[in-house]
mmCIF file of C-alpha atoms in Angstrom:
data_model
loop_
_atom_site.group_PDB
_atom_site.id
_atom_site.type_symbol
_atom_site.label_atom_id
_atom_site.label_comp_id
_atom_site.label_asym_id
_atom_site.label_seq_id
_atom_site.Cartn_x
_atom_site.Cartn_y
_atom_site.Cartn_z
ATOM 1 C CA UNK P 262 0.000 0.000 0.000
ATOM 2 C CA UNK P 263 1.067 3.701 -0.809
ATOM 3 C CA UNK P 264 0.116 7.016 0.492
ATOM 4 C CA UNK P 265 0.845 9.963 -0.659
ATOM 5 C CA UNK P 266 1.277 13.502 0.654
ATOM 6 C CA UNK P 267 1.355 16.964 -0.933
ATOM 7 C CA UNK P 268 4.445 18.622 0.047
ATOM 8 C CA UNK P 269 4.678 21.781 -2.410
ATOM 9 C CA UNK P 270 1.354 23.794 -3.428
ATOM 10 C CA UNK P 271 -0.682 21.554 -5.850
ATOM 11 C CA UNK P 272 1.691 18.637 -5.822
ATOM 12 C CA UNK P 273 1.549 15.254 -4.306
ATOM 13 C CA UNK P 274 4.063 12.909 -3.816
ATOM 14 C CA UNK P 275 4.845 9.106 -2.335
ATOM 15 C CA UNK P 276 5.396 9.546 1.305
ATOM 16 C CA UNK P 277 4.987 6.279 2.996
ATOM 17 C CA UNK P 278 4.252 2.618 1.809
ATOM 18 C CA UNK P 279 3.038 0.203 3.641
ATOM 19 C CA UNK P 280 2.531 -3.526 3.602
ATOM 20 C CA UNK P 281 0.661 -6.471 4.700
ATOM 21 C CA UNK P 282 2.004 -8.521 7.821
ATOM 22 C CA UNK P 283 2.786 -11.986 6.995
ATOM 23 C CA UNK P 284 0.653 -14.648 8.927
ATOM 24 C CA UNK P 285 -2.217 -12.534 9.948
ATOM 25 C CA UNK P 286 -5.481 -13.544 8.722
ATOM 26 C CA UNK P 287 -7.904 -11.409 7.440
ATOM 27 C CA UNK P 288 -11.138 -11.405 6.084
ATOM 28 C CA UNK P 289 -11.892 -9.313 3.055
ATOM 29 C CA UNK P 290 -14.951 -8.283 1.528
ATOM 30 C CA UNK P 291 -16.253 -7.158 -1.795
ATOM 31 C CA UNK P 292 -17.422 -3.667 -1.255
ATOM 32 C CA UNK P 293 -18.971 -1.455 -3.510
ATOM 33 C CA UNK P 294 -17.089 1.920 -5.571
ATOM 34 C CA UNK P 295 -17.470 4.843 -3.089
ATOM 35 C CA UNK P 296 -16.153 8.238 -3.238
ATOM 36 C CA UNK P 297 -12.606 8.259 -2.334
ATOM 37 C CA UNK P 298 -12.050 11.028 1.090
ATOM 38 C CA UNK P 299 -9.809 11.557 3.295
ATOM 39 C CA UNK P 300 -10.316 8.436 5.903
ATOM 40 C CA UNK P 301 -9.579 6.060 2.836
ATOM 41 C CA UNK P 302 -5.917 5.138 3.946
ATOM 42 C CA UNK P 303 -7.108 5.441 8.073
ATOM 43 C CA UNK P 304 -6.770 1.751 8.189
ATOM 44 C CA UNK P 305 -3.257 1.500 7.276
ATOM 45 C CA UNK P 306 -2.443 2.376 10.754
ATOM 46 C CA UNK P 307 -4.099 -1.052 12.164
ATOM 47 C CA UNK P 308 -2.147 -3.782 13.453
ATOM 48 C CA UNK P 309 -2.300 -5.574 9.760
ATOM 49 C CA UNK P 310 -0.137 -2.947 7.919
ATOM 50 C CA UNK P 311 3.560 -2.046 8.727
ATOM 51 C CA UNK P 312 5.736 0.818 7.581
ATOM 52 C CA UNK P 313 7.932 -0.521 5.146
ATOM 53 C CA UNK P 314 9.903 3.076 4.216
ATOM 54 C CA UNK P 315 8.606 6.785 3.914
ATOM 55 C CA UNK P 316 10.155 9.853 1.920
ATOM 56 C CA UNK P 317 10.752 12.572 3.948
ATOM 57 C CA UNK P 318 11.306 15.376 1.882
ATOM 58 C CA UNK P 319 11.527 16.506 -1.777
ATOM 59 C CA UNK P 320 12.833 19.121 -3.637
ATOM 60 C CA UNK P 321 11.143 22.005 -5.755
ATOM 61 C CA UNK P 322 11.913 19.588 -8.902
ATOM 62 C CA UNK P 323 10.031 16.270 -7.135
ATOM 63 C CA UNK P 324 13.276 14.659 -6.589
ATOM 64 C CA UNK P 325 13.955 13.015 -3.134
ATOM 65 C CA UNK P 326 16.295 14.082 -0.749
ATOM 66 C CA UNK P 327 15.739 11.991 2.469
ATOM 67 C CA UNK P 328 14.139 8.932 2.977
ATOM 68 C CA UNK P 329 13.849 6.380 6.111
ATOM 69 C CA UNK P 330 14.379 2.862 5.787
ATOM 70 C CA UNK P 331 11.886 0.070 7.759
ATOM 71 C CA UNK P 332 14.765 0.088 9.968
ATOM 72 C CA UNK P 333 14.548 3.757 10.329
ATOM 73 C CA UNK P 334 17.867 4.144 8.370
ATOM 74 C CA UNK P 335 17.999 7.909 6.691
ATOM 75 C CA UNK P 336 18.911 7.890 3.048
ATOM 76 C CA UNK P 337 20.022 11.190 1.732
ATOM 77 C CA UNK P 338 20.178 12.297 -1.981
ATOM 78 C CA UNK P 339 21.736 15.642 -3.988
ATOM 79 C CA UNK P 340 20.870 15.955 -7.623
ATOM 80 C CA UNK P 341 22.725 17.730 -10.411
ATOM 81 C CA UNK P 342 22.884 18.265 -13.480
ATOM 82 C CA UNK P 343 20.342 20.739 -13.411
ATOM 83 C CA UNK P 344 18.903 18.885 -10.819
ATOM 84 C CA UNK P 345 18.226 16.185 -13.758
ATOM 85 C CA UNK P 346 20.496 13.466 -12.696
ATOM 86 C CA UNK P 347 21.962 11.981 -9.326
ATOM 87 C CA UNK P 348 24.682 13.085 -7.952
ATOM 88 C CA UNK P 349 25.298 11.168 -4.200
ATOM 89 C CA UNK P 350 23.160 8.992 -1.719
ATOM 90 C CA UNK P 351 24.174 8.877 1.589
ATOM 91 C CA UNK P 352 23.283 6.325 4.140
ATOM 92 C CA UNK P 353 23.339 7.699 7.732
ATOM 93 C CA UNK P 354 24.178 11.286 6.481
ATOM 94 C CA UNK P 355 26.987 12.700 8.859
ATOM 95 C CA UNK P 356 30.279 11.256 10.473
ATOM 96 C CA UNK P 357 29.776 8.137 10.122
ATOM 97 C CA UNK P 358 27.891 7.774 6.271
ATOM 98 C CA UNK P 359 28.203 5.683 3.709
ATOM 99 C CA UNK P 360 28.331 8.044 0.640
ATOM 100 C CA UNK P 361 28.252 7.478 -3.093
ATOM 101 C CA UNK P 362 28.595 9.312 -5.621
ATOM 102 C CA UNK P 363 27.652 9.195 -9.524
ATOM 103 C CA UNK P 364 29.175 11.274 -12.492
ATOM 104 C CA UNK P 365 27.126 11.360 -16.038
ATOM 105 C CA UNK P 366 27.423 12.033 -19.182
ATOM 106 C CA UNK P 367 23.721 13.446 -19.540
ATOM 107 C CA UNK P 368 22.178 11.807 -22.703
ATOM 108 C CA UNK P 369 24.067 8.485 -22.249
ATOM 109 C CA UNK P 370 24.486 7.027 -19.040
ATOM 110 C CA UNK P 371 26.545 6.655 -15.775
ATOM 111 C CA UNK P 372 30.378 7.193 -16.392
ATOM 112 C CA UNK P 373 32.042 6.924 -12.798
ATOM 113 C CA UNK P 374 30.279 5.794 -9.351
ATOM 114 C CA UNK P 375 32.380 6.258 -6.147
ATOM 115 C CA UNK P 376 31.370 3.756 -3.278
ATOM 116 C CA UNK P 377 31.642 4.503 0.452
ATOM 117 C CA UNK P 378 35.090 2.653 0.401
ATOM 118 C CA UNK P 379 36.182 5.233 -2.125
ATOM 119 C CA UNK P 380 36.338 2.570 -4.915
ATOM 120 C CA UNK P 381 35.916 3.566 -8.284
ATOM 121 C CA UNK P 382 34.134 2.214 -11.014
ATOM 122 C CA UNK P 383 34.278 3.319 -14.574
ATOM 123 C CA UNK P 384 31.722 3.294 -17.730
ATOM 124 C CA UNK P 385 32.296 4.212 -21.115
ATOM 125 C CA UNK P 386 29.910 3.985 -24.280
ATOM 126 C CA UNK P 387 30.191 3.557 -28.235
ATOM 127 C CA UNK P 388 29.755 5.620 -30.846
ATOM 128 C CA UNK P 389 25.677 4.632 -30.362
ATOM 129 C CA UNK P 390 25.696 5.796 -26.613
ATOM 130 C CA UNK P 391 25.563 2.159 -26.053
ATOM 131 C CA UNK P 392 27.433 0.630 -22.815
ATOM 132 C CA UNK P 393 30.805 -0.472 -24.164
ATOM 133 C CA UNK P 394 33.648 -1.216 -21.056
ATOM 134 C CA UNK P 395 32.970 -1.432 -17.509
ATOM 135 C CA UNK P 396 36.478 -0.783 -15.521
ATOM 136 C CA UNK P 397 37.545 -1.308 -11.613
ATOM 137 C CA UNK P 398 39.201 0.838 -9.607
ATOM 138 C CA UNK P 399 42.799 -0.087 -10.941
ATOM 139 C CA UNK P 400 41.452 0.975 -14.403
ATOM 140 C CA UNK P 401 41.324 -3.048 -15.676
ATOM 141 C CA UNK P 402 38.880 -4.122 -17.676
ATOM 142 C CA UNK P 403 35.877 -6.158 -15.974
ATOM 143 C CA UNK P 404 33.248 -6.114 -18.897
ATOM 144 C CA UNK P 405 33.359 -5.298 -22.442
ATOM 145 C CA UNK P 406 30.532 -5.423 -24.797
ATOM 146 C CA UNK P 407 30.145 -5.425 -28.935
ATOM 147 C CA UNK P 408 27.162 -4.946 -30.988
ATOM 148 C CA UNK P 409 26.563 -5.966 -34.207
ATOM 149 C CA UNK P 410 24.212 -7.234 -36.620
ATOM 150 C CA UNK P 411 23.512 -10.530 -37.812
ATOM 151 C CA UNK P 412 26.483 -11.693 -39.611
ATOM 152 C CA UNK P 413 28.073 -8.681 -39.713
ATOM 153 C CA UNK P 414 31.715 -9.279 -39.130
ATOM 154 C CA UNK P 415 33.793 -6.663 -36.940
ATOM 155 C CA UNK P 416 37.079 -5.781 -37.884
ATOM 156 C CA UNK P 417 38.443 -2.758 -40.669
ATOM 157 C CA UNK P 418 35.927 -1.395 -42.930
ATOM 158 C CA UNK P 419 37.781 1.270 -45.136
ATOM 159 C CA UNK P 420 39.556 -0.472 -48.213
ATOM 160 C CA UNK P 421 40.822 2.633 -49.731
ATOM 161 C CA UNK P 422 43.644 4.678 -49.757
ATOM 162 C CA UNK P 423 42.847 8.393 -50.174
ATOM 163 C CA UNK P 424 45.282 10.756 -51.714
ATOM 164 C CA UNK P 425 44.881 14.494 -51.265
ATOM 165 C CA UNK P 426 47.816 17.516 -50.693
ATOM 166 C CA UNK P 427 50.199 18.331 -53.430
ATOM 167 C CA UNK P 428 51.709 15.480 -55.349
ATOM 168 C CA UNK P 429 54.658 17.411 -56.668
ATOM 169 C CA UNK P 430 58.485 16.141 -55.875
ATOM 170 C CA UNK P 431 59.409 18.536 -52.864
ATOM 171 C CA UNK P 432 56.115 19.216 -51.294
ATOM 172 C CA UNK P 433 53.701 17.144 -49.139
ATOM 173 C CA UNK P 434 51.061 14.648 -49.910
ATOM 174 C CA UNK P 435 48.434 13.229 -47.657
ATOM 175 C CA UNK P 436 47.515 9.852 -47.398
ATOM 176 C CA UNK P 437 44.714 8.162 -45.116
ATOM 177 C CA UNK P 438 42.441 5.176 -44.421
ATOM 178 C CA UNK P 439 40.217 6.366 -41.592
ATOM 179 C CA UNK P 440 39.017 3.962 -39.607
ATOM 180 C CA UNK P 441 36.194 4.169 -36.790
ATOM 181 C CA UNK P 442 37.164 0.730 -34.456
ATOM 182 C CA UNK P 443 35.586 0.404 -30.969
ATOM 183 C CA UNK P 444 38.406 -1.313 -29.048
ATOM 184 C CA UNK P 445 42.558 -1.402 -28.973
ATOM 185 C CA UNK P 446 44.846 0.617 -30.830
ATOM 186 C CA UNK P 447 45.501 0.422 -34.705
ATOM 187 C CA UNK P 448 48.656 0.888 -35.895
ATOM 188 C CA UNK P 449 49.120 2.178 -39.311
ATOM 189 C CA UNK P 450 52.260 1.058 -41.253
ATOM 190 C CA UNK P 451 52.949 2.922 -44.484
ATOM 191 C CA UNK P 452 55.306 1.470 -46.876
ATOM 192 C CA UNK P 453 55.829 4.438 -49.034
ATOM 193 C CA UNK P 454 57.581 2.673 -52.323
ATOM 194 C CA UNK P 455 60.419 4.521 -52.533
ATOM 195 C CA UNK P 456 62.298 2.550 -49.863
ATOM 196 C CA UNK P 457 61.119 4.471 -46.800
ATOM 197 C CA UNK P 458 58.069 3.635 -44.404
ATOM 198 C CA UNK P 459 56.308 5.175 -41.699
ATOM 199 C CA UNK P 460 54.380 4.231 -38.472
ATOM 200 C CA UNK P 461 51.686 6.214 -36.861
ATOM 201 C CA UNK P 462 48.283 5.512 -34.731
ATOM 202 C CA UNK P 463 46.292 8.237 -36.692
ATOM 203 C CA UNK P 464 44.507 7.241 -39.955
ATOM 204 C CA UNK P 465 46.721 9.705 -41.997
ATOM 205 C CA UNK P 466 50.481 10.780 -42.624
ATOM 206 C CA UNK P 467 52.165 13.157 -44.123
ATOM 207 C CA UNK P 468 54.970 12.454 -46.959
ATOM 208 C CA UNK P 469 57.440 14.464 -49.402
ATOM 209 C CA UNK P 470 58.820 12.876 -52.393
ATOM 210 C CA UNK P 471 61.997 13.699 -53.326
ATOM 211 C CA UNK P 472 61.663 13.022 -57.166
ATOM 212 C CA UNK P 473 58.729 12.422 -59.281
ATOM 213 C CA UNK P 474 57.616 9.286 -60.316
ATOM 214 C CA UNK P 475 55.012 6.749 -59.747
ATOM 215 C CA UNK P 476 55.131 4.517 -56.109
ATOM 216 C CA UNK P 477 53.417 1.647 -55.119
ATOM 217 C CA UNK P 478 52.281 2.552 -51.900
ATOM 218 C CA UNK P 479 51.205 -0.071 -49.109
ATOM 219 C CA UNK P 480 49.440 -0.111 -45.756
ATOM 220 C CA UNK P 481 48.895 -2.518 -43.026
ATOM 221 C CA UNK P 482 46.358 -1.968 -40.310
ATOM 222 C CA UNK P 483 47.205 -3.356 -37.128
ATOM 223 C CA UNK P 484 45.131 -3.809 -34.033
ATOM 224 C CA UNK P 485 45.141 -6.539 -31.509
ATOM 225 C CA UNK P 486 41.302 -6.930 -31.169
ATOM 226 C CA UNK P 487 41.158 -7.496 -34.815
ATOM 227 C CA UNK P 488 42.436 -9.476 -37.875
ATOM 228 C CA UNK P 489 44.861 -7.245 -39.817
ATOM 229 C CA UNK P 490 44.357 -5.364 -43.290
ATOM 230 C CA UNK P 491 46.367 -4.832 -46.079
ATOM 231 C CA UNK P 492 45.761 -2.116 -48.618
ATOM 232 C CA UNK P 493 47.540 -0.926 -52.005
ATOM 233 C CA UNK P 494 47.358 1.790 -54.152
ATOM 234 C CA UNK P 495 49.907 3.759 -56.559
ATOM 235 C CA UNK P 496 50.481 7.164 -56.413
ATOM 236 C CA UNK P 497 52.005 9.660 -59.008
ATOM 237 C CA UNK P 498 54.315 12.601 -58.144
ATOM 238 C CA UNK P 499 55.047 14.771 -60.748
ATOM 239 C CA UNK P 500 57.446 17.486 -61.751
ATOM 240 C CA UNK P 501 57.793 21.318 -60.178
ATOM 241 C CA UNK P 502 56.487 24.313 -62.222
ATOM 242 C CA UNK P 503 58.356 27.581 -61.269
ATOM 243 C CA UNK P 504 57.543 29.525 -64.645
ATOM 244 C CA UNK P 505 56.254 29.333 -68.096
ATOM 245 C CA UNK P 506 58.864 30.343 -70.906
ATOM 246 C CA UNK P 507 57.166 31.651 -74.329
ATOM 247 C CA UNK P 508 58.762 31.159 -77.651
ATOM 248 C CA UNK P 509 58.042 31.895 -81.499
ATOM 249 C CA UNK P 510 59.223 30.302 -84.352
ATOM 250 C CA UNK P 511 58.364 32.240 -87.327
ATOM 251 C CA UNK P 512 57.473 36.304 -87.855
ATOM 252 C CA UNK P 513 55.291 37.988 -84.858
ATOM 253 C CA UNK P 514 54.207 40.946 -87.147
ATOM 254 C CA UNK P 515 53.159 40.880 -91.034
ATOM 255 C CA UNK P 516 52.741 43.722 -93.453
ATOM 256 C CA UNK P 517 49.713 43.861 -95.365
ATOM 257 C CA UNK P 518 51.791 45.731 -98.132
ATOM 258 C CA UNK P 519 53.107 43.439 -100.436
ATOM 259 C CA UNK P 520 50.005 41.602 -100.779
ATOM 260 C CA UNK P 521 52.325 38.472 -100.416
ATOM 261 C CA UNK P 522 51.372 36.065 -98.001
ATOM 262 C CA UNK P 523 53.972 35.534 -94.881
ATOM 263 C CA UNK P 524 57.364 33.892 -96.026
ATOM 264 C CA UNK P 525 57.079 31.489 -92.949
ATOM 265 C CA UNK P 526 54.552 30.104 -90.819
ATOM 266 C CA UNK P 527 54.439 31.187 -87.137
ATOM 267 C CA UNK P 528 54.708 28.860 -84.504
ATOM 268 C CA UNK P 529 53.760 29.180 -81.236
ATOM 269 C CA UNK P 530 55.579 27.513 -77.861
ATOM 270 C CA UNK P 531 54.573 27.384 -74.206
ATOM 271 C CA UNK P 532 57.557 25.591 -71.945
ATOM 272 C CA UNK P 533 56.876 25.016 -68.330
ATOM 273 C CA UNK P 534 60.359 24.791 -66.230
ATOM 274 C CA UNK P 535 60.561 24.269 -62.805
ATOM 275 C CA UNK P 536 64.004 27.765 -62.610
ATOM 276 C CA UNK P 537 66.304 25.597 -63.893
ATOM 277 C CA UNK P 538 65.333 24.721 -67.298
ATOM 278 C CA UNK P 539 64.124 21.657 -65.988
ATOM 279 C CA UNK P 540 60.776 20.794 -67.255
ATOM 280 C CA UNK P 541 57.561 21.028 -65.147
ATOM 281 C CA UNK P 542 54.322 19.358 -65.445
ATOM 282 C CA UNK P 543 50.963 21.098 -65.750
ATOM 283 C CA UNK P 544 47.460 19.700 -66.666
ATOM 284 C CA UNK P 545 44.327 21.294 -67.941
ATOM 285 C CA UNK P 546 46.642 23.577 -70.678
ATOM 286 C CA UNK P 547 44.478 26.217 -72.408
ATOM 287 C CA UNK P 548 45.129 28.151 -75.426
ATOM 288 C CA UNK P 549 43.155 30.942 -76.239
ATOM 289 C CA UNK P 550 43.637 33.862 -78.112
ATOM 290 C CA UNK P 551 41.768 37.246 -78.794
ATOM 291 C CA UNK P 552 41.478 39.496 -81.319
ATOM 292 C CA UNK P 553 41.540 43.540 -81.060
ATOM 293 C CA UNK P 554 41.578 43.173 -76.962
ATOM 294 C CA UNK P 555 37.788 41.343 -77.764
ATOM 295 C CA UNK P 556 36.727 38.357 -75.997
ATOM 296 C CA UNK P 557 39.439 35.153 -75.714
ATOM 297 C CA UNK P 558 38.442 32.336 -77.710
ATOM 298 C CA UNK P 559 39.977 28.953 -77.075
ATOM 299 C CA UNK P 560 42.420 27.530 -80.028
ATOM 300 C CA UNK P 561 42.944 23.981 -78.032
ATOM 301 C CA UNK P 562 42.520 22.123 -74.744
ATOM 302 C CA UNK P 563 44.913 19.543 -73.614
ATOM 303 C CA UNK P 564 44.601 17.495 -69.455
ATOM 304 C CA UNK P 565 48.051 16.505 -69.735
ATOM 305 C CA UNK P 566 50.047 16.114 -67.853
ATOM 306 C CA UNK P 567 52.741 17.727 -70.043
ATOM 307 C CA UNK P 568 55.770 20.281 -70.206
ATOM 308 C CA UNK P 569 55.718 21.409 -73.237
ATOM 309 C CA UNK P 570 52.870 22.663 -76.136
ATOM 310 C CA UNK P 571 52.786 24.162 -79.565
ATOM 311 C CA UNK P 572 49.955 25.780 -81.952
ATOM 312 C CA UNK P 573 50.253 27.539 -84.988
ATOM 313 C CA UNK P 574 49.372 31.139 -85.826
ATOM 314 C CA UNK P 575 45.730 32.388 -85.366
ATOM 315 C CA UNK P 576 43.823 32.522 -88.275
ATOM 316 C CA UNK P 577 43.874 35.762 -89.524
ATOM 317 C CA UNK P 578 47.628 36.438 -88.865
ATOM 318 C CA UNK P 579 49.097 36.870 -92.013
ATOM 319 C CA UNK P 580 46.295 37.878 -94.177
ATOM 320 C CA UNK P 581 46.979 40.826 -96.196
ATOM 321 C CA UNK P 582 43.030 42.241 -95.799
ATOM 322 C CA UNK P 583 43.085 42.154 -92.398
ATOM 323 C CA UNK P 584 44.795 44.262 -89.714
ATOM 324 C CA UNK P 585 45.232 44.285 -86.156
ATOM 325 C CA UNK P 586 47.103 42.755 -83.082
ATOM 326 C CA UNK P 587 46.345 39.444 -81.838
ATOM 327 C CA UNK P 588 47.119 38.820 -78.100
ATOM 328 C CA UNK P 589 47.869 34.681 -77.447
ATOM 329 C CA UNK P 590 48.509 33.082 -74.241
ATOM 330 C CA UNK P 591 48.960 29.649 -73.047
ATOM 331 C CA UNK P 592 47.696 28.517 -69.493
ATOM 332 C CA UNK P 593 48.459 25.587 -67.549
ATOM 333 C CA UNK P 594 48.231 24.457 -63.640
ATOM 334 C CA UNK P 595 50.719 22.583 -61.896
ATOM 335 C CA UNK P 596 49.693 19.301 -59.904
ATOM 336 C CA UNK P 597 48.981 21.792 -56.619
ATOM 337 C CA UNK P 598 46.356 23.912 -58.673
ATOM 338 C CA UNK P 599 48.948 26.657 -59.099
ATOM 339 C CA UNK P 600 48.382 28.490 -62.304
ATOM 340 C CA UNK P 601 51.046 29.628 -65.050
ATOM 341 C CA UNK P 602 51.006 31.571 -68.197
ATOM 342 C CA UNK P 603 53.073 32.496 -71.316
ATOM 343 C CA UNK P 604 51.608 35.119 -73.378
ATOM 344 C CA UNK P 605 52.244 35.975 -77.060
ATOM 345 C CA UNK P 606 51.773 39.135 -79.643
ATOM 346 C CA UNK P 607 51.385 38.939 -83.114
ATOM 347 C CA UNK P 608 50.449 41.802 -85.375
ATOM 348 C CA UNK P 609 48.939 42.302 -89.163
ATOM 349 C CA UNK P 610 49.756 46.301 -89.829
ATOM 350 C CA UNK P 611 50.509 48.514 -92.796
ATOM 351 C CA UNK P 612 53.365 50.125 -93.530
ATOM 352 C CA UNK P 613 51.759 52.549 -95.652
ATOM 353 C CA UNK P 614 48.217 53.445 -94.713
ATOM 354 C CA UNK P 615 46.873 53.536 -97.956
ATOM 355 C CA UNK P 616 47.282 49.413 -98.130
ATOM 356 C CA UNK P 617 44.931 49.271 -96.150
ATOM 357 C CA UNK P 618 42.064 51.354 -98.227
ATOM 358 C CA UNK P 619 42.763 48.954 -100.786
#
């Protein structure tokens, strides 16, 4: 049996429960619905019913803070977290209590109880909130729990290497398997192909090729809880760009005059060194060329990778009924994104100004 009591304005709470004494006999009768008043629970003070523990006192949230035992052992609580959560219950509360305290992680659970003998006990959760080691006091291991579905098999997941930085000779590349494991440490060993290898316990590391070339890069995933995992890839480093160096073969300027067509063609030349006449590599190469300082109009498009590129002439250049500069440039980006350009004028004029009434 339970009785309640209201101990704040408009709000009633357990207070006392009660219950029946073994080996008394008593007679019980059907009785018929009544309207429920205040002498309902009288008869819990008769010699059938005995106090089996009462609450003594709440706070403004409804949350106990004392209660008394059968044996008239106090209990006393303090809530926190916002007064969401509990905090410490004391048995006895004074010298001589028993205390214990709790620490949460609100959302999730109980991470760390503290019993009256001042031993600790640990709890720490997955990625799911889900309870995932219990520890002892000495910080060992006393229960550990997976989850998984129905022949699902634990272990790595991520069978790729990713690639991302600058894969140019002399600057730094990125590569990375990230893994998400539950338990133990993984140990990442990168073989990097060109006779050096690396260790670390992040998913990543960071790498600078001394030449370019292509490596065969491997990686082993270690980690004691689980079978290990092997991984391959290749990876291409290519050469610096520092500059792009224009050239012409041919005439850069025509006279209309003679009404005689150029006595050479006119070749066009983008080289991309990396300072010391060395060549570079760049992708995505553009030419383009524009007319009278108009709009550019692209001649050809080439991914590359390559170091060096020729065109011919714009059309136009050369033609005796036509006069006017052409500007030309070539455009390329290095393997880093960085952008280079060699630019180029050629020029139909008149050397008399009449030619070009004709």
């Amino acid at each position: 049996m339970k009785k309640f009591k209201e101990f704040q304005t408009n709000r009633v709470y357990l207070s006392e429960t009660y219950k029946l004494k073994a080996g008394v006999g008593n007679a019980f009768t059907t009785y018929a619905w009544s309207t429920v008043s205040a002498n309902v629970f009288r008869g819990l003070n008769s010699a059938n019913f005995k106090l089996s523990g009462s609450i003594d006192s709440y706070d403004a949230y409804g949350n106990p803070l004392t209660e008394t035992s059968e044996a008239g052992i106090q209990s006393t609580y303090t809530w926190g977290y916002n007064n969401s959560l509990l905090a410490s219950s004391a048995l006895n509360a004074g010298t001589f209590e028993h205390k214990t305290s709790y620490i949460h992680k609100p959302l999730v659970g109980i991470t760390q109880v503290t019993d009256p003998n001042t031993i600790v006990s640990k709890y720490s959760y997955d990625n799911f909130n889900r309870l995932k080691i219990e520890r002892d006091h000495d910080d060992q291991i006393m229960s550990r729990y997976r989850y998984h579905y129905q022949n699902q098999s634990e272990g790595f997941s991520n069978t790729v290497i990713s690639k991302s930085g600058c894969p140019v000779s002399g600057q730094s590349v990125i590569l990375s398997s990230y893994e998400n494991l539950e338990f133990g440490q993984t140990t990442y060993i990168w073989n990097l192909g060109d006779g050096n290898s690396q260790s670390t316990t992040n998913s990543s590391t960071n790498y600078i090729y001394a030449q370019p070339g292509t490596y065969s890069v491997k990686l082993t995933k270690q980690n004691p809880e689980y079978t290990l995992q092997e991984l391959q890839t290749s990876i291409n480093i290519y050469r610096p760009v520092s500059g792009a160096i224009a050239s012409v073969t041919g005439p850069t300027t025509y006279d209309i005059c003679p009404l005689a067509p150029p006595t050479q063609s006119t070749t066009l030349t983008a080289n991309f060194t990396n300072g010391i006449n060395q060549p570079g590599d760049v992708f995505n190469v553009v030419w383009e060329y524009r007319f009278n300082g108009g709009a550019w109009n692209q001649i050809s498009f080439l991914a590359g990778p390559l170091s060096s590129t020729s065109v011919s002439s714009p059309v136009g250049f050369g033609d005796p009924t036509i006069t006017g500069t052409w500007d030309v440039r070539c455009v390329g980006q290095d393997a880093c994104g960085n952008t280079f350009t060699a630019s180029y004028t050629l020029t139909n004029y008149a050397s008399n100004p009449l030619c070009s009434q004709r």
